[in-house]
CSV table of N, CA and C in Angstrom, one decimal:
chain,number,residue,atom,x,y,z
A,1,MET,N,-71.8,119.8,-123.1
A,1,MET,CA,-70.8,119.1,-123.7
A,1,MET,C,-71.3,117.6,-123.9
A,2,ASN,N,-71.0,117.1,-125.0
A,2,ASN,CA,-71.5,115.7,-125.3
A,2,ASN,C,-70.4,114.7,-125.1
A,3,LEU,N,-70.1,114.4,-123.9
A,3,LEU,CA,-69.0,113.4,-123.5
A,3,LEU,C,-69.5,112.0,-123.6
A,4,GLN,N,-68.6,111.1,-124.0
A,4,GLN,CA,-68.9,109.7,-123.9
A,4,GLN,C,-67.9,109.0,-123.0
A,5,TYR,N,-68.4,108.3,-122.1
A,5,TYR,CA,-67.5,107.6,-121.1
A,5,TYR,C,-67.1,106.2,-121.6
A,6,ILE,N,-65.8,105.9,-121.5
A,6,ILE,CA,-65.3,104.6,-121.9
A,6,ILE,C,-65.2,103.7,-120.6
A,7,SER,N,-65.7,102.5,-120.6
A,7,SER,CA,-65.7,101.6,-119.5
A,7,SER,C,-65.0,100.3,-119.8
A,8,ASP,N,-64.4,99.7,-118.8
A,8,ASP,CA,-63.8,98.4,-119.0
A,8,ASP,C,-65.0,97.3,-118.8
A,9,ASN,N,-64.6,96.0,-118.9
A,9,ASN,CA,-65.6,95.0,-118.9
A,9,ASN,C,-66.3,94.9,-117.5
A,10,ARG,N,-65.7,95.5,-116.5
A,10,ARG,CA,-66.3,95.5,-115.1
A,10,ARG,C,-67.2,96.8,-114.9
A,11,GLY,N,-67.3,97.6,-115.9
A,11,GLY,CA,-68.1,98.8,-115.7
A,11,GLY,C,-67.4,100.0,-115.2
A,12,LYS,N,-66.1,99.9,-114.9
A,12,LYS,CA,-65.3,101.0,-114.3
A,12,LYS,C,-64.9,101.9,-115.5
A,13,THR,N,-65.2,103.2,-115.2
A,13,THR,CA,-64.8,104.2,-116.2
A,13,THR,C,-63.3,104.3,-116.4
A,14,THR,N,-62.8,104.2,-117.6
A,14,THR,CA,-61.4,104.2,-117.8
A,14,THR,C,-61.0,105.4,-118.7
A,15,GLY,N,-61.9,106.1,-119.3
A,15,GLY,CA,-61.6,107.2,-120.2
A,15,GLY,C,-62.8,108.0,-120.6
A,16,VAL,N,-62.5,109.1,-121.3
A,16,VAL,CA,-63.6,110.0,-121.8
A,16,VAL,C,-63.3,110.3,-123.2
A,17,PHE,N,-64.4,110.2,-124.1
A,17,PHE,CA,-64.3,110.6,-125.5
A,17,PHE,C,-64.9,112.0,-125.6
A,18,ILE,N,-64.1,112.9,-126.1
A,18,ILE,CA,-64.6,114.3,-126.4
A,18,ILE,C,-64.7,114.5,-127.9
A,19,PRO,N,-65.9,114.8,-128.4
A,19,PRO,CA,-66.0,115.1,-129.8
A,19,PRO,C,-65.0,116.2,-130.3
A,20,ILE,N,-64.5,116.0,-131.5
A,20,ILE,CA,-63.4,116.9,-132.0
A,20,ILE,C,-63.8,118.3,-132.0
A,21,GLN,N,-65.1,118.7,-132.3
A,21,GLN,CA,-65.5,120.1,-132.3
A,21,GLN,C,-65.4,120.7,-130.9
A,22,GLU,N,-65.8,119.9,-129.9
A,22,GLU,CA,-65.7,120.4,-128.6
A,22,GLU,C,-64.2,120.5,-128.1
A,23,TRP,N,-63.4,119.5,-128.5
A,23,TRP,CA,-62.0,119.6,-128.2
A,23,TRP,C,-61.3,120.8,-128.8
A,24,GLU,N,-61.6,121.1,-130.0
A,24,GLU,CA,-61.1,122.3,-130.7
A,24,GLU,C,-61.5,123.6,-129.9
A,25,LEU,N,-62.8,123.6,-129.5
A,25,LEU,CA,-63.3,124.8,-128.7
A,25,LEU,C,-62.5,124.9,-127.4
A,26,LEU,N,-62.3,123.8,-126.7
A,26,LEU,CA,-61.6,123.8,-125.4
A,26,LEU,C,-60.1,124.3,-125.7
A,27,LYS,N,-59.5,123.8,-126.8
A,27,LYS,CA,-58.1,124.3,-127.1
A,27,LYS,C,-58.1,125.8,-127.3
A,28,SER,N,-59.1,126.3,-128.0
A,28,SER,CA,-59.1,127.7,-128.3
A,28,SER,C,-59.3,128.6,-127.0
A,29,LYS,N,-60.1,128.0,-126.1
A,29,LYS,CA,-60.4,128.7,-124.8
A,29,LYS,C,-59.2,128.7,-123.8
A,30,PHE,N,-58.6,127.5,-123.8
A,30,PHE,CA,-57.5,127.3,-122.9
A,30,PHE,C,-56.2,127.1,-123.6
A,31,LYS,N,-55.5,128.2,-123.9
A,31,LYS,CA,-54.2,128.1,-124.7
A,31,LYS,C,-53.3,127.2,-123.9
A,32,GLY,N,-52.5,126.4,-124.6
A,32,GLY,CA,-51.6,125.5,-124.0
A,32,GLY,C,-52.1,124.2,-123.6
A,33,LEU,N,-53.4,124.0,-123.7
A,33,LEU,CA,-54.0,122.7,-123.3
A,33,LEU,C,-53.4,121.5,-124.1
A,34,GLU,N,-53.3,121.7,-125.4
A,34,GLU,CA,-52.7,120.6,-126.2
A,34,GLU,C,-51.3,120.3,-125.8
A,35,GLU,N,-50.5,121.3,-125.5
A,35,GLU,CA,-49.1,121.1,-125.1
A,35,GLU,C,-49.0,120.4,-123.8
A,36,GLU,N,-50.0,120.6,-122.9
A,36,GLU,CA,-50.0,119.9,-121.6
A,36,GLU,C,-50.3,118.4,-121.9
A,37,VAL,N,-51.2,118.1,-122.8
A,37,VAL,CA,-51.5,116.7,-123.2
A,37,VAL,C,-50.3,116.0,-123.7
A,38,LEU,N,-49.6,116.6,-124.6
A,38,LEU,CA,-48.4,116.0,-125.2
A,38,LEU,C,-47.2,116.1,-124.4
A,39,GLY,N,-47.2,117.0,-123.4
A,39,GLY,CA,-46.0,117.2,-122.6
A,39,GLY,C,-45.0,118.1,-123.3
A,40,ASP,N,-43.8,118.1,-122.8
A,40,ASP,CA,-42.8,119.0,-123.3
A,40,ASP,C,-42.1,118.4,-124.6
A,41,GLN,N,-42.4,117.1,-124.9
A,41,GLN,CA,-41.7,116.5,-126.0
A,41,GLN,C,-42.5,116.6,-127.3
A,42,SER,N,-41.8,116.8,-128.4
A,42,SER,CA,-42.5,116.8,-129.7
A,42,SER,C,-42.7,115.4,-130.1
A,43,LYS,N,-43.5,115.2,-131.2
A,43,LYS,CA,-43.8,113.9,-131.7
A,43,LYS,C,-42.5,113.2,-132.1
A,44,ASP,N,-41.6,114.0,-132.8
A,44,ASP,CA,-40.3,113.4,-133.3
A,44,ASP,C,-39.5,113.0,-132.1
A,45,GLU,N,-39.5,113.7,-131.0
A,45,GLU,CA,-38.7,113.3,-129.8
A,45,GLU,C,-39.2,112.1,-129.2
A,46,ILE,N,-40.5,111.9,-129.2
A,46,ILE,CA,-41.2,110.7,-128.6
A,46,ILE,C,-40.8,109.5,-129.5
A,47,LEU,N,-40.9,109.7,-130.8
A,47,LEU,CA,-40.6,108.6,-131.7
A,47,LEU,C,-39.1,108.2,-131.6
A,48,LEU,N,-38.2,109.2,-131.5
A,48,LEU,CA,-36.8,108.9,-131.3
A,48,LEU,C,-36.6,108.1,-130.1
A,49,GLY,N,-37.2,108.5,-129.0
A,49,GLY,CA,-37.1,107.8,-127.7
A,49,GLY,C,-37.6,106.3,-127.8
A,50,LEU,N,-38.7,106.1,-128.6
A,50,LEU,CA,-39.1,104.7,-128.8
A,50,LEU,C,-38.2,103.9,-129.6
A,51,GLN,N,-37.6,104.6,-130.6
A,51,GLN,CA,-36.6,103.9,-131.5
A,51,GLN,C,-35.4,103.5,-130.7
A,52,GLN,N,-34.9,104.4,-129.8
A,52,GLN,CA,-33.8,104.1,-129.0
A,52,GLN,C,-34.1,102.9,-128.0
A,53,ALA,N,-35.3,102.9,-127.5
A,53,ALA,CA,-35.7,101.8,-126.6
A,53,ALA,C,-35.7,100.5,-127.3
A,54,VAL,N,-36.2,100.4,-128.5
A,54,VAL,CA,-36.3,99.2,-129.3
A,54,VAL,C,-34.8,98.7,-129.6
A,55,GLU,N,-34.0,99.6,-130.0
A,55,GLU,CA,-32.6,99.3,-130.3
A,55,GLU,C,-31.9,98.7,-129.0
A,56,GLU,N,-32.2,99.4,-127.9
A,56,GLU,CA,-31.6,98.9,-126.6
A,56,GLU,C,-32.1,97.5,-126.2
A,57,MET,N,-33.4,97.2,-126.4
A,57,MET,CA,-34.0,95.9,-126.2
A,57,MET,C,-33.3,94.9,-127.1
A,58,ASN,N,-33.1,95.2,-128.3
A,58,ASN,CA,-32.4,94.2,-129.3
A,58,ASN,C,-31.0,93.9,-128.8
A,59,LEU,N,-30.3,94.9,-128.3
A,59,LEU,CA,-29.0,94.7,-127.8
A,59,LEU,C,-29.0,93.8,-126.5
A,60,ILE,N,-30.0,94.0,-125.7
A,60,ILE,CA,-30.1,93.2,-124.5
A,60,ILE,C,-30.4,91.7,-124.9
A,61,LYS,N,-31.3,91.5,-125.8
A,61,LYS,CA,-31.7,90.2,-126.3
A,61,LYS,C,-30.4,89.5,-126.9
A,62,LYS,N,-29.6,90.2,-127.5
A,62,LYS,CA,-28.3,89.6,-128.1
A,62,LYS,C,-27.2,89.4,-127.1
A,63,GLY,N,-27.5,89.9,-125.9
A,63,GLY,CA,-26.5,89.8,-124.8
A,63,GLY,C,-25.3,90.8,-124.9
A,64,LYS,N,-25.5,91.8,-125.7
A,64,LYS,CA,-24.5,92.9,-125.9
A,64,LYS,C,-24.7,94.0,-124.9
A,65,LEU,N,-25.8,94.0,-124.2
A,65,LEU,CA,-26.1,95.1,-123.2
A,65,LEU,C,-26.8,94.5,-122.0
A,66,LYS,N,-26.4,94.9,-120.8
A,66,LYS,CA,-27.0,94.4,-119.6
A,66,LYS,C,-28.3,95.1,-119.3
A,67,ALA,N,-29.3,94.3,-119.0
A,67,ALA,CA,-30.6,94.9,-118.7
A,67,ALA,C,-30.5,95.6,-117.3
A,68,ARG,N,-31.4,96.6,-117.1
A,68,ARG,CA,-31.5,97.3,-115.9
A,68,ARG,C,-32.7,96.8,-115.1
A,69,ASN,N,-32.7,96.9,-113.8
A,69,ASN,CA,-33.9,96.5,-113.1
A,69,ASN,C,-35.0,97.5,-113.2
A,70,ALA,N,-36.2,97.1,-113.0
A,70,ALA,CA,-37.4,97.9,-113.2
A,70,ALA,C,-37.3,99.2,-112.4
A,71,LYS,N,-36.8,99.1,-111.1
A,71,LYS,CA,-36.8,100.3,-110.3
A,71,LYS,C,-35.9,101.4,-110.8
A,72,ASP,N,-34.7,101.0,-111.3
A,72,ASP,CA,-33.8,102.0,-111.9
A,72,ASP,C,-34.4,102.6,-113.2
A,73,LEU,N,-35.1,101.7,-114.0
A,73,LEU,CA,-35.7,102.2,-115.2
A,73,LEU,C,-36.8,103.3,-114.9
A,74,LEU,N,-37.7,103.0,-113.9
A,74,LEU,CA,-38.7,103.9,-113.5
A,74,LEU,C,-38.2,105.2,-112.9
A,75,ASN,N,-37.1,105.1,-112.2
A,75,ASN,CA,-36.5,106.3,-111.6
A,75,ASN,C,-35.9,107.2,-112.7
A,76,GLU,N,-35.5,106.6,-113.8
A,76,GLU,CA,-34.9,107.3,-114.9
A,76,GLU,C,-36.0,108.1,-115.6
A,77,LEU,N,-37.2,107.6,-115.6
A,77,LEU,CA,-38.4,108.2,-116.3
A,77,LEU,C,-38.8,109.4,-115.5
């Protein structure tokens, strides 16, 4: 497999690049691999969640909605 490692400016490996042909081969060998990467949410569900988050932030900025603390937000996720 022809992997390329992605490093930060300190040389720490932060990711791996897999060529698309090899990715397609892995997906065919391991059914469900792509679903695991994306999780249980569809692209539309993820985009809807982001849209709702932006709308909520705009309401907080306008003072129409109270912000939650970070701990509560993370627990919700």
